[in-house]
Amino acid sequence: MRWAVLVFALLGLAAAQGPEKRRTGNICSVDMDCPDNAFCRQSSYCVCKDGFVYAAVNSTHKGCLKEARNSEECVQHIQCHSTMGVHSECANGVCACTPTSHIEGDRCYETAVIGERCVVDQNCYLGELGSERQAFCVRGYCTCQLQFSPRDNGTRCVRDAVLGEECEDQLQCAGAGLECRGTCRCKDNWVANNHTNSCVESVKALNDPCEDDVQCDALAGTPDARSPGAALCLGGTCSCSYSARAAGTPPRCWHRRRPGQECRRDEECVSEEDEPGYCLNGRCTCKTCSPDARDFGGASTLSRPPIVAAAILSIVAILRH
């Protein structure tokens, strides 16, 4: 029923814009028979000139009053209605929109916020109009445009934020695993995937399923001793890379460090024969093996060139004789 009323009101408004709206009711033969700012139509009746509307000038007299636009002087509401629509009024001697409406372009529209009923997009008003409309009338209700969501009881539309963008609340961070901490960031146990600019859940144990290498990063070393690239997504599960091995409890991936190479944790150290070693003073050494020149080939400070070693042995032999 309400929609029928609205349709008839719009049709009536359209019809009212024609000459009948300006008809004065005076009978005439020539223009001089008509009131000021009116003319004789078809030598029959008086009609107000274009830009004028027939209205009460005072309590006892009617005439053709000038149509008025926003902020222009007026005497009767109809002067404003003819240019600004039925949601305008003559208030304090000037045309303005009613308190429940707003002006857009040169007309007044009934104001609705997000979630309220509407007829046209212009009903959906969220304050000052920006460079682009943020609210639209969709299926009879005001709705934020795509990738925007409502705030403050439907009086604002806020653009959804993605990973790395500023945010004002949790709702603004669009996407799985995101939280608002001044900017949209990945939650704990989630990690950023730079290829998709999104967050993916970290894998918690070796051999668990994965889709991207970045999900396995948490299994490469420990938080206080990272081993970047040691864990990869291989064949759909998190596994150690070819240059790394699984060690520790629970097992994690560590890049192999040979005796003599720099290290931070015992788990990194292993001999050429894959015997476990340990980290001593920042360098790997053997735990059960007897180090030889091959084992210490990775550390120049702990190895000696063959010529130098031969010279030392020769000197020792001479001294013994």
PDB file of N, CA, C and O in Angstrom, residues 217-291:
ATOM      1  N   ASP A 217      56.989 -22.018   7.753  1.00  0.00           N
ATOM      2  CA  ASP A 217      58.077 -21.195   8.309  1.00  0.00           C
ATOM      3  C   ASP A 217      58.256 -21.388   9.811  1.00  0.00           C
ATOM      4  O   ASP A 217      59.375 -21.345  10.326  1.00  0.00           O
ATOM      5  N   ALA A 218      57.151 -21.595  10.546  1.00  0.00           N
ATOM      6  CA  ALA A 218      57.245 -21.738  12.006  1.00  0.00           C
ATOM      7  C   ALA A 218      57.976 -23.007  12.412  1.00  0.00           C
ATOM      8  O   ALA A 218      58.392 -23.144  13.568  1.00  0.00           O
ATOM      9  N   LEU A 219      58.151 -23.957  11.473  1.00  0.00           N
ATOM     10  CA  LEU A 219      58.848 -25.210  11.766  1.00  0.00           C
ATOM     11  C   LEU A 219      60.320 -25.155  11.385  1.00  0.00           C
ATOM     12  O   LEU A 219      61.028 -26.142  11.512  1.00  0.00           O
ATOM     13  N   ALA A 220      60.778 -23.981  10.911  1.00  0.00           N
ATOM     14  CA  ALA A 220      62.189 -23.802  10.544  1.00  0.00           C
ATOM     15  C   ALA A 220      62.925 -23.200  11.728  1.00  0.00           C
ATOM     16  O   ALA A 220      62.924 -21.990  11.937  1.00  0.00           O
ATOM     17  N   GLY A 221      63.526 -24.061  12.561  1.00  0.00           N
ATOM     18  CA  GLY A 221      64.186 -23.596  13.768  1.00  0.00           C
ATOM     19  C   GLY A 221      63.177 -23.310  14.859  1.00  0.00           C
ATOM     20  O   GLY A 221      62.062 -23.846  14.870  1.00  0.00           O
ATOM     21  N   THR A 222      63.545 -22.445  15.806  1.00  0.00           N
ATOM     22  CA  THR A 222      62.674 -22.058  16.913  1.00  0.00           C
ATOM     23  C   THR A 222      62.549 -20.542  16.922  1.00  0.00           C
ATOM     24  O   THR A 222      63.327 -19.840  16.266  1.00  0.00           O
ATOM     25  N   PRO A 223      61.579 -19.995  17.670  1.00  0.00           N
ATOM     26  CA  PRO A 223      61.409 -18.533  17.671  1.00  0.00           C
ATOM     27  C   PRO A 223      62.667 -17.762  18.036  1.00  0.00           C
ATOM     28  O   PRO A 223      62.898 -16.663  17.537  1.00  0.00           O
ATOM     29  N   ASP A 224      63.505 -18.335  18.909  1.00  0.00           N
ATOM     30  CA  ASP A 224      64.723 -17.626  19.313  1.00  0.00           C
ATOM     31  C   ASP A 224      65.934 -18.005  18.464  1.00  0.00           C
ATOM     32  O   ASP A 224      67.020 -17.441  18.641  1.00  0.00           O
ATOM     33  N   ALA A 225      65.768 -18.949  17.566  1.00  0.00           N
ATOM     34  CA  ALA A 225      66.874 -19.342  16.668  1.00  0.00           C
ATOM     35  C   ALA A 225      66.264 -19.836  15.360  1.00  0.00           C
ATOM     36  O   ALA A 225      66.079 -21.031  15.158  1.00  0.00           O
ATOM     37  N   ARG A 226      65.954 -18.902  14.491  1.00  0.00           N
ATOM     38  CA  ARG A 226      65.310 -19.254  13.237  1.00  0.00           C
ATOM     39  C   ARG A 226      66.300 -19.914  12.279  1.00  0.00           C
ATOM     40  O   ARG A 226      67.503 -19.671  12.340  1.00  0.00           O
ATOM     41  N   SER A 227      65.755 -20.735  11.398  1.00  0.00           N
ATOM     42  CA  SER A 227      66.560 -21.381  10.366  1.00  0.00           C
ATOM     43  C   SER A 227      65.808 -21.219   9.041  1.00  0.00           C
ATOM     44  O   SER A 227      65.202 -22.166   8.532  1.00  0.00           O
ATOM     45  N   PRO A 228      65.802 -19.983   8.495  1.00  0.00           N
ATOM     46  CA  PRO A 228      64.950 -19.664   7.338  1.00  0.00           C
ATOM     47  C   PRO A 228      65.171 -20.609   6.164  1.00  0.00           C
ATOM     48  O   PRO A 228      66.306 -20.936   5.810  1.00  0.00           O
ATOM     49  N   GLY A 229      64.062 -21.070   5.581  1.00  0.00           N
ATOM     50  CA  GLY A 229      64.131 -21.931   4.408  1.00  0.00           C
ATOM     51  C   GLY A 229      64.370 -23.389   4.711  1.00  0.00           C
ATOM     52  O   GLY A 229      64.423 -24.212   3.788  1.00  0.00           O
ATOM     53  N   ALA A 230      64.500 -23.744   5.992  1.00  0.00           N
ATOM     54  CA  ALA A 230      64.772 -25.136   6.335  1.00  0.00           C
ATOM     55  C   ALA A 230      63.528 -26.004   6.206  1.00  0.00           C
ATOM     56  O   ALA A 230      63.632 -27.212   6.005  1.00  0.00           O
ATOM     57  N   ALA A 231      62.334 -25.400   6.317  1.00  0.00           N
ATOM     58  CA  ALA A 231      61.090 -26.151   6.195  1.00  0.00           C
ATOM     59  C   ALA A 231      60.323 -25.648   4.979  1.00  0.00           C
ATOM     60  O   ALA A 231      60.145 -24.435   4.811  1.00  0.00           O
ATOM     61  N   LEU A 232      59.869 -26.556   4.141  1.00  0.00           N
ATOM     62  CA  LEU A 232      59.153 -26.208   2.922  1.00  0.00           C
ATOM     63  C   LEU A 232      57.907 -27.066   2.781  1.00  0.00           C
ATOM     64  O   LEU A 232      57.790 -28.121   3.408  1.00  0.00           O
ATOM     65  N   CYS A 233      56.977 -26.584   1.928  1.00  0.00           N
ATOM     66  CA  CYS A 233      55.788 -27.374   1.613  1.00  0.00           C
ATOM     67  C   CYS A 233      56.129 -28.244   0.405  1.00  0.00           C
ATOM     68  O   CYS A 233      56.193 -27.764  -0.730  1.00  0.00           O
ATOM     69  N   LEU A 234      56.384 -29.511   0.652  1.00  0.00           N
ATOM     70  CA  LEU A 234      56.791 -30.434  -0.404  1.00  0.00           C
ATOM     71  C   LEU A 234      55.761 -31.546  -0.529  1.00  0.00           C
ATOM     72  O   LEU A 234      55.491 -32.260   0.444  1.00  0.00           O
ATOM     73  N   GLY A 235      55.175 -31.653  -1.711  1.00  0.00           N
ATOM     74  CA  GLY A 235      54.178 -32.689  -1.931  1.00  0.00           C
ATOM     75  C   GLY A 235      52.945 -32.540  -1.080  1.00  0.00           C
ATOM     76  O   GLY A 235      52.293 -33.529  -0.738  1.00  0.00           O
ATOM     77  N   GLY A 236      52.637 -31.287  -0.687  1.00  0.00           N
ATOM     78  CA  GLY A 236      51.423 -31.044   0.084  1.00  0.00           C
ATOM     79  C   GLY A 236      51.560 -31.209   1.570  1.00  0.00           C
ATOM     80  O   GLY A 236      50.567 -31.110   2.300  1.00  0.00           O
ATOM     81  N   THR A 237      52.788 -31.462   2.081  1.00  0.00           N
ATOM     82  CA  THR A 237      53.016 -31.547   3.521  1.00  0.00           C
ATOM     83  C   THR A 237      54.266 -30.771   3.879  1.00  0.00           C
ATOM     84  O   THR A 237      55.165 -30.597   3.059  1.00  0.00           O
ATOM     85  N   CYS A 238      54.347 -30.308   5.114  1.00  0.00           N
ATOM     86  CA  CYS A 238      55.529 -29.585   5.576  1.00  0.00           C
ATOM     87  C   CYS A 238      56.657 -30.584   5.834  1.00  0.00           C
ATOM     88  O   CYS A 238      56.496 -31.533   6.620  1.00  0.00           O
ATOM     89  N   SER A 239      57.804 -30.347   5.163  1.00  0.00           N
ATOM     90  CA  SER A 239      58.959 -31.242   5.279  1.00  0.00           C
ATOM     91  C   SER A 239      60.220 -30.407   5.334  1.00  0.00           C
ATOM     92  O   SER A 239      60.227 -29.219   4.992  1.00  0.00           O
ATOM     93  N   CYS A 240      61.315 -31.059   5.766  1.00  0.00           N
ATOM     94  CA  CYS A 240      62.604 -30.370   5.784  1.00  0.00           C
ATOM     95  C   CYS A 240      63.154 -30.297   4.360  1.00  0.00           C
ATOM     96  O   CYS A 240      63.003 -31.230   3.566  1.00  0.00           O
ATOM     97  N   SER A 241      63.820 -29.194   4.048  1.00  0.00           N
ATOM     98  CA  SER A 241      64.420 -29.030   2.724  1.00  0.00           C
ATOM     99  C   SER A 241      65.608 -29.983   2.581  1.00  0.00           C
ATOM    100  O   SER A 241      66.068 -30.584   3.553  1.00  0.00           O
ATOM    101  N   TYR A 242      66.141 -30.126   1.350  1.00  0.00           N
ATOM    102  CA  TYR A 242      67.221 -31.083   1.096  1.00  0.00           C
ATOM    103  C   TYR A 242      68.471 -30.733   1.888  1.00  0.00           C
ATOM    104  O   TYR A 242      69.301 -31.603   2.187  1.00  0.00           O
ATOM    105  N   SER A 243      68.657 -29.462   2.256  1.00  0.00           N
ATOM    106  CA  SER A 243      69.859 -29.046   2.989  1.00  0.00           C
ATOM    107  C   SER A 243      69.636 -29.011   4.497  1.00  0.00           C
ATOM    108  O   SER A 243      70.474 -28.504   5.233  1.00  0.00           O
ATOM    109  N   ALA A 244      68.481 -29.522   4.938  1.00  0.00           N
ATOM    110  CA  ALA A 244      68.153 -29.459   6.364  1.00  0.00           C
ATOM    111  C   ALA A 244      67.794 -30.841   6.881  1.00  0.00           C
ATOM    112  O   ALA A 244      67.619 -31.792   6.129  1.00  0.00           O
ATOM    113  N   ARG A 245      67.699 -30.938   8.195  1.00  0.00           N
ATOM    114  CA  ARG A 245      67.319 -32.205   8.825  1.00  0.00           C
ATOM    115  C   ARG A 245      66.382 -31.919   9.989  1.00  0.00           C
ATOM    116  O   ARG A 245      66.354 -30.797  10.526  1.00  0.00           O
ATOM    117  N   ALA A 246      65.628 -32.926  10.378  1.00  0.00           N
ATOM    118  CA  ALA A 246      64.709 -32.806  11.498  1.00  0.00           C
ATOM    119  C   ALA A 246      65.436 -33.175  12.787  1.00  0.00           C
ATOM    120  O   ALA A 246      66.124 -34.190  12.857  1.00  0.00           O
ATOM    121  N   ALA A 247      65.296 -32.330  13.798  1.00  0.00           N
ATOM    122  CA  ALA A 247      65.933 -32.601  15.089  1.00  0.00           C
ATOM    123  C   ALA A 247      65.145 -31.919  16.188  1.00  0.00           C
ATOM    124  O   ALA A 247      64.422 -30.952  15.960  1.00  0.00           O
ATOM    125  N   GLY A 248      65.299 -32.409  17.414  1.00  0.00           N
ATOM    126  CA  GLY A 248      64.642 -31.821  18.565  1.00  0.00           C
ATOM    127  C   GLY A 248      63.327 -32.494  18.885  1.00  0.00           C
ATOM    128  O   GLY A 248      62.857 -33.377  18.185  1.00  0.00           O
ATOM    129  N   THR A 249      62.709 -32.059  19.999  1.00  0.00           N
ATOM    130  CA  THR A 249      61.422 -32.590  20.447  1.00  0.00           C
ATOM    131  C   THR A 249      60.516 -31.416  20.823  1.00  0.00           C
ATOM    132  O   THR A 249      60.823 -30.693  21.774  1.00  0.00           O
ATOM    133  N   PRO A 250      59.430 -31.193  20.099  1.00  0.00           N
ATOM    134  CA  PRO A 250      59.038 -31.892  18.867  1.00  0.00           C
ATOM    135  C   PRO A 250      60.011 -31.558  17.743  1.00  0.00           C
ATOM    136  O   PRO A 250      60.695 -30.532  17.784  1.00  0.00           O
ATOM    137  N   PRO A 251      60.084 -32.419  16.724  1.00  0.00           N
ATOM    138  CA  PRO A 251      61.078 -32.199  15.672  1.00  0.00           C
ATOM    139  C   PRO A 251      60.803 -30.935  14.861  1.00  0.00           C
ATOM    140  O   PRO A 251      59.662 -30.632  14.528  1.00  0.00           O
ATOM    141  N   ARG A 252      61.912 -30.233  14.566  1.00  0.00           N
ATOM    142  CA  ARG A 252      61.866 -29.060  13.704  1.00  0.00           C
ATOM    143  C   ARG A 252      63.000 -29.173  12.690  1.00  0.00           C
ATOM    144  O   ARG A 252      63.911 -29.983  12.863  1.00  0.00           O
ATOM    145  N   CYS A 253      62.924 -28.354  11.669  1.00  0.00           N
ATOM    146  CA  CYS A 253      63.922 -28.432  10.600  1.00  0.00           C
ATOM    147  C   CYS A 253      65.068 -27.458  10.865  1.00  0.00           C
ATOM    148  O   CYS A 253      64.848 -26.295  11.215  1.00  0.00           O
ATOM    149  N   TRP A 254      66.295 -27.962  10.677  1.00  0.00           N
ATOM    150  CA  TRP A 254      67.504 -27.148  10.870  1.00  0.00           C
ATOM    151  C   TRP A 254      68.430 -27.356   9.684  1.00  0.00           C
ATOM    152  O   TRP A 254      68.629 -28.477   9.229  1.00  0.00           O
ATOM    153  N   HIS A 255      68.977 -26.257   9.175  1.00  0.00           N
ATOM    154  CA  HIS A 255      69.996 -26.384   8.132  1.00  0.00           C
ATOM    155  C   HIS A 255      71.215 -27.095   8.722  1.00  0.00           C
ATOM    156  O   HIS A 255      71.647 -26.787   9.839  1.00  0.00           O
ATOM    157  N   ARG A 256      71.782 -28.048   7.966  1.00  0.00           N
ATOM    158  CA  ARG A 256      72.932 -28.806   8.455  1.00  0.00           C
ATOM    159  C   ARG A 256      74.157 -27.912   8.555  1.00  0.00           C
ATOM    160  O   ARG A 256      74.487 -27.168   7.637  1.00  0.00           O
ATOM    161  N   ARG A 257      74.842 -27.999   9.690  1.00  0.00           N
ATOM    162  CA  ARG A 257      76.117 -27.313   9.898  1.00  0.00           C
ATOM    163  C   ARG A 257      77.166 -28.379  10.197  1.00  0.00           C
ATOM    164  O   ARG A 257      76.992 -29.196  11.098  1.00  0.00           O
ATOM    165  N   ARG A 258      78.269 -28.364   9.456  1.00  0.00           N
ATOM    166  CA  ARG A 258      79.330 -29.358   9.625  1.00  0.00           C
ATOM    167  C   ARG A 258      80.303 -28.905  10.718  1.00  0.00           C
ATOM    168  O   ARG A 258      80.361 -27.714  11.065  1.00  0.00           O
ATOM    169  N   PRO A 259      81.081 -29.841  11.264  1.00  0.00           N
ATOM    170  CA  PRO A 259      82.077 -29.472  12.283  1.00  0.00           C
ATOM    171  C   PRO A 259      82.965 -28.341  11.781  1.00  0.00           C
ATOM    172  O   PRO A 259      83.479 -28.381  10.668  1.00  0.00           O
ATOM    173  N   GLY A 260      83.090 -27.326  12.630  1.00  0.00           N
ATOM    174  CA  GLY A 260      83.896 -26.166  12.292  1.00  0.00           C
ATOM    175  C   GLY A 260      83.093 -24.998  11.776  1.00  0.00           C
ATOM    176  O   GLY A 260      83.575 -23.863  11.796  1.00  0.00           O
ATOM    177  N   GLN A 261      81.856 -25.234  11.326  1.00  0.00           N
ATOM    178  CA  GLN A 261      81.023 -24.139  10.837  1.00  0.00           C
ATOM    179  C   GLN A 261      80.309 -23.443  11.993  1.00  0.00           C
ATOM    180  O   GLN A 261      80.095 -24.023  13.062  1.00  0.00           O
ATOM    181  N   GLU A 262      79.934 -22.178  11.753  1.00  0.00           N
ATOM    182  CA  GLU A 262      79.265 -21.402  12.785  1.00  0.00           C
ATOM    183  C   GLU A 262      77.887 -21.997  13.088  1.00  0.00           C
ATOM    184  O   GLU A 262      77.226 -22.543  12.217  1.00  0.00           O
ATOM    185  N   CYS A 263      77.471 -21.863  14.353  1.00  0.00           N
ATOM    186  CA  CYS A 263      76.188 -22.421  14.773  1.00  0.00           C
ATOM    187  C   CYS A 263      75.630 -21.632  15.938  1.00  0.00           C
ATOM    188  O   CYS A 263      76.321 -20.813  16.557  1.00  0.00           O
ATOM    189  N   ARG A 264      74.335 -21.906  16.230  1.00  0.00           N
ATOM    190  CA  ARG A 264      73.690 -21.319  17.400  1.00  0.00           C
ATOM    191  C   ARG A 264      73.061 -22.377  18.304  1.00  0.00           C
ATOM    192  O   ARG A 264      72.873 -22.148  19.489  1.00  0.00           O
ATOM    193  N   ARG A 265      72.733 -23.519  17.730  1.00  0.00           N
ATOM    194  CA  ARG A 265      72.079 -24.582  18.495  1.00  0.00           C
ATOM    195  C   ARG A 265      72.693 -25.923  18.168  1.00  0.00           C
ATOM    196  O   ARG A 265      73.167 -26.159  17.052  1.00  0.00           O
ATOM    197  N   ASP A 266      72.653 -26.838  19.138  1.00  0.00           N
ATOM    198  CA  ASP A 266      73.189 -28.182  18.923  1.00  0.00           C
ATOM    199  C   ASP A 266      72.497 -28.891  17.765  1.00  0.00           C
ATOM    200  O   ASP A 266      73.120 -29.668  17.030  1.00  0.00           O
ATOM    201  N   GLU A 267      71.179 -28.626  17.605  1.00  0.00           N
ATOM    202  CA  GLU A 267      70.404 -29.331  16.578  1.00  0.00           C
ATOM    203  C   GLU A 267      70.956 -29.101  15.171  1.00  0.00           C
ATOM    204  O   GLU A 267      70.713 -29.910  14.268  1.00  0.00           O
ATOM    205  N   GLU A 268      71.695 -28.016  14.966  1.00  0.00           N
ATOM    206  CA  GLU A 268      72.214 -27.719  13.632  1.00  0.00           C
ATOM    207  C   GLU A 268      73.416 -28.595  13.269  1.00  0.00           C
ATOM    208  O   GLU A 268      73.686 -28.813  12.091  1.00  0.00           O
ATOM    209  N   CYS A 269      74.125 -29.072  14.257  1.00  0.00           N
ATOM    210  CA  CYS A 269      75.429 -29.694  14.027  1.00  0.00           C
ATOM    211  C   CYS A 269      75.331 -31.186  13.702  1.00  0.00           C
ATOM    212  O   CYS A 269      74.689 -31.959  14.424  1.00  0.00           O
ATOM    213  N   VAL A 270      76.011 -31.598  12.623  1.00  0.00           N
ATOM    214  CA  VAL A 270      76.037 -32.990  12.206  1.00  0.00           C
ATOM    215  C   VAL A 270      77.302 -33.204  11.370  1.00  0.00           C
ATOM    216  O   VAL A 270      77.722 -32.322  10.626  1.00  0.00           O
ATOM    217  N   SER A 271      77.932 -34.369  11.516  1.00  0.00           N
ATOM    218  CA  SER A 271      79.163 -34.652  10.771  1.00  0.00           C
ATOM    219  C   SER A 271      78.837 -35.077   9.343  1.00  0.00           C
ATOM    220  O   SER A 271      77.665 -35.229   8.980  1.00  0.00           O
ATOM    221  N   GLU A 272      79.874 -35.280   8.529  1.00  0.00           N
ATOM    222  CA  GLU A 272      79.682 -35.732   7.144  1.00  0.00           C
ATOM    223  C   GLU A 272      78.975 -37.089   7.108  1.00  0.00           C
ATOM    224  O   GLU A 272      78.301 -37.438   6.155  1.00  0.00           O
ATOM    225  N   GLU A 273      79.176 -37.882   8.169  1.00  0.00           N
ATOM    226  CA  GLU A 273      78.530 -39.186   8.253  1.00  0.00           C
ATOM    227  C   GLU A 273      77.181 -39.113   8.952  1.00  0.00           C
ATOM    228  O   GLU A 273      76.617 -40.120   9.379  1.00  0.00           O
ATOM    229  N   ASP A 274      76.653 -37.874   9.110  1.00  0.00           N
ATOM    230  CA  ASP A 274      75.363 -37.626   9.752  1.00  0.00           C
ATOM    231  C   ASP A 274      75.342 -38.052  11.215  1.00  0.00           C
ATOM    232  O   ASP A 274      74.293 -38.381  11.768  1.00  0.00           O
ATOM    233  N   GLU A 275      76.512 -38.012  11.865  1.00  0.00           N
ATOM    234  CA  GLU A 275      76.558 -38.240  13.311  1.00  0.00           C
ATOM    235  C   GLU A 275      76.234 -36.921  14.014  1.00  0.00           C
ATOM    236  O   GLU A 275      76.705 -35.863  13.608  1.00  0.00           O
ATOM    237  N   PRO A 276      75.420 -36.954  15.055  1.00  0.00           N
ATOM    238  CA  PRO A 276      75.053 -35.712  15.737  1.00  0.00           C
ATOM    239  C   PRO A 276      76.254 -35.047  16.386  1.00  0.00           C
ATOM    240  O   PRO A 276      77.143 -35.720  16.922  1.00  0.00           O
ATOM    241  N   GLY A 277      76.272 -33.731  16.337  1.00  0.00           N
ATOM    242  CA  GLY A 277      77.326 -32.957  16.978  1.00  0.00           C
ATOM    243  C   GLY A 277      76.748 -31.993  17.986  1.00  0.00           C
ATOM    244  O   GLY A 277      75.592 -32.115  18.383  1.00  0.00           O
ATOM    245  N   TYR A 278      77.544 -31.024  18.397  1.00  0.00           N
ATOM    246  CA  TYR A 278      77.036 -30.020  19.321  1.00  0.00           C
ATOM    247  C   TYR A 278      77.732 -28.697  19.025  1.00  0.00           C
ATOM    248  O   TYR A 278      78.776 -28.645  18.379  1.00  0.00           O
ATOM    249  N   CYS A 279      77.066 -27.631  19.485  1.00  0.00           N
ATOM    250  CA  CYS A 279      77.545 -26.270  19.212  1.00  0.00           C
ATOM    251  C   CYS A 279      78.368 -25.809  20.405  1.00  0.00           C
ATOM    252  O   CYS A 279      77.863 -25.671  21.525  1.00  0.00           O
ATOM    253  N   LEU A 280      79.663 -25.582  20.174  1.00  0.00           N
ATOM    254  CA  LEU A 280      80.581 -25.166  21.238  1.00  0.00           C
ATOM    255  C   LEU A 280      81.220 -23.846  20.854  1.00  0.00           C
ATOM    256  O   LEU A 280      81.884 -23.753  19.812  1.00  0.00           O
ATOM    257  N   ASN A 281      80.975 -22.825  21.684  1.00  0.00           N
ATOM    258  CA  ASN A 281      81.544 -21.492  21.432  1.00  0.00           C
ATOM    259  C   ASN A 281      81.219 -20.983  20.027  1.00  0.00           C
ATOM    260  O   ASN A 281      82.053 -20.380  19.349  1.00  0.00           O
ATOM    261  N   GLY A 282      79.995 -21.272  19.572  1.00  0.00           N
ATOM    262  CA  GLY A 282      79.553 -20.743  18.290  1.00  0.00           C
ATOM    263  C   GLY A 282      79.994 -21.531  17.088  1.00  0.00           C
ATOM    264  O   GLY A 282      79.764 -21.089  15.951  1.00  0.00           O
ATOM    265  N   ARG A 283      80.630 -22.727  17.292  1.00  0.00           N
ATOM    266  CA  ARG A 283      81.025 -23.561  16.157  1.00  0.00           C
ATOM    267  C   ARG A 283      80.666 -25.012  16.442  1.00  0.00           C
ATOM    268  O   ARG A 283      80.697 -25.463  17.578  1.00  0.00           O
ATOM    269  N   CYS A 284      80.315 -25.696  15.342  1.00  0.00           N
ATOM    270  CA  CYS A 284      79.949 -27.104  15.469  1.00  0.00           C
ATOM    271  C   CYS A 284      81.184 -27.966  15.708  1.00  0.00           C
ATOM    272  O   CYS A 284      82.252 -27.737  15.112  1.00  0.00           O
ATOM    273  N   THR A 285      81.016 -28.935  16.573  1.00  0.00           N
ATOM    274  CA  THR A 285      82.057 -29.941  16.769  1.00  0.00           C
ATOM    275  C   THR A 285      81.376 -31.294  16.937  1.00  0.00           C
ATOM    276  O   THR A 285      80.158 -31.381  17.003  1.00  0.00           O
ATOM    277  N   CYS A 286      82.186 -32.378  16.973  1.00  0.00           N
ATOM    278  CA  CYS A 286      81.594 -33.713  17.031  1.00  0.00           C
ATOM    279  C   CYS A 286      81.265 -34.094  18.463  1.00  0.00           C
ATOM    280  O   CYS A 286      81.932 -33.691  19.412  1.00  0.00           O
ATOM    281  N   LYS A 287      80.263 -34.912  18.586  1.00  0.00           N
ATOM    282  CA  LYS A 287      79.882 -35.397  19.898  1.00  0.00           C
ATOM    283  C   LYS A 287      80.443 -36.803  20.128  1.00  0.00           C
ATOM    284  O   LYS A 287      80.922 -37.119  21.206  1.00  0.00           O
ATOM    285  N   THR A 288      80.438 -37.654  19.109  1.00  0.00           N
ATOM    286  CA  THR A 288      80.924 -39.030  19.254  1.00  0.00           C
ATOM    287  C   THR A 288      82.004 -39.379  18.243  1.00  0.00           C
ATOM    288  O   THR A 288      82.535 -40.485  18.283  1.00  0.00           O
ATOM    289  N   CYS A 289      82.290 -38.453  17.298  1.00  0.00           N
ATOM    290  CA  CYS A 289      83.271 -38.772  16.266  1.00  0.00           C
ATOM    291  C   CYS A 289      84.631 -38.168  16.597  1.00  0.00           C
ATOM    292  O   CYS A 289      84.746 -37.334  17.478  1.00  0.00           O
ATOM    293  N   SER A 290      85.656 -38.607  15.874  1.00  0.00           N
ATOM    294  CA  SER A 290      86.990 -38.024  15.990  1.00  0.00           C
ATOM    295  C   SER A 290      87.190 -37.090  14.813  1.00  0.00           C
ATOM    296  O   SER A 290      87.333 -37.551  13.665  1.00  0.00           O
ATOM    297  N   PRO A 291      87.193 -35.806  15.030  1.00  0.00           N
ATOM    298  CA  PRO A 291      87.286 -34.870  13.910  1.00  0.00           C
ATOM    299  C   PRO A 291      88.576 -35.054  13.128  1.00  0.00           C
ATOM    300  O   PRO A 291      89.639 -35.301  13.692  1.00  0.00           O
TER     301      PRO A 291
END
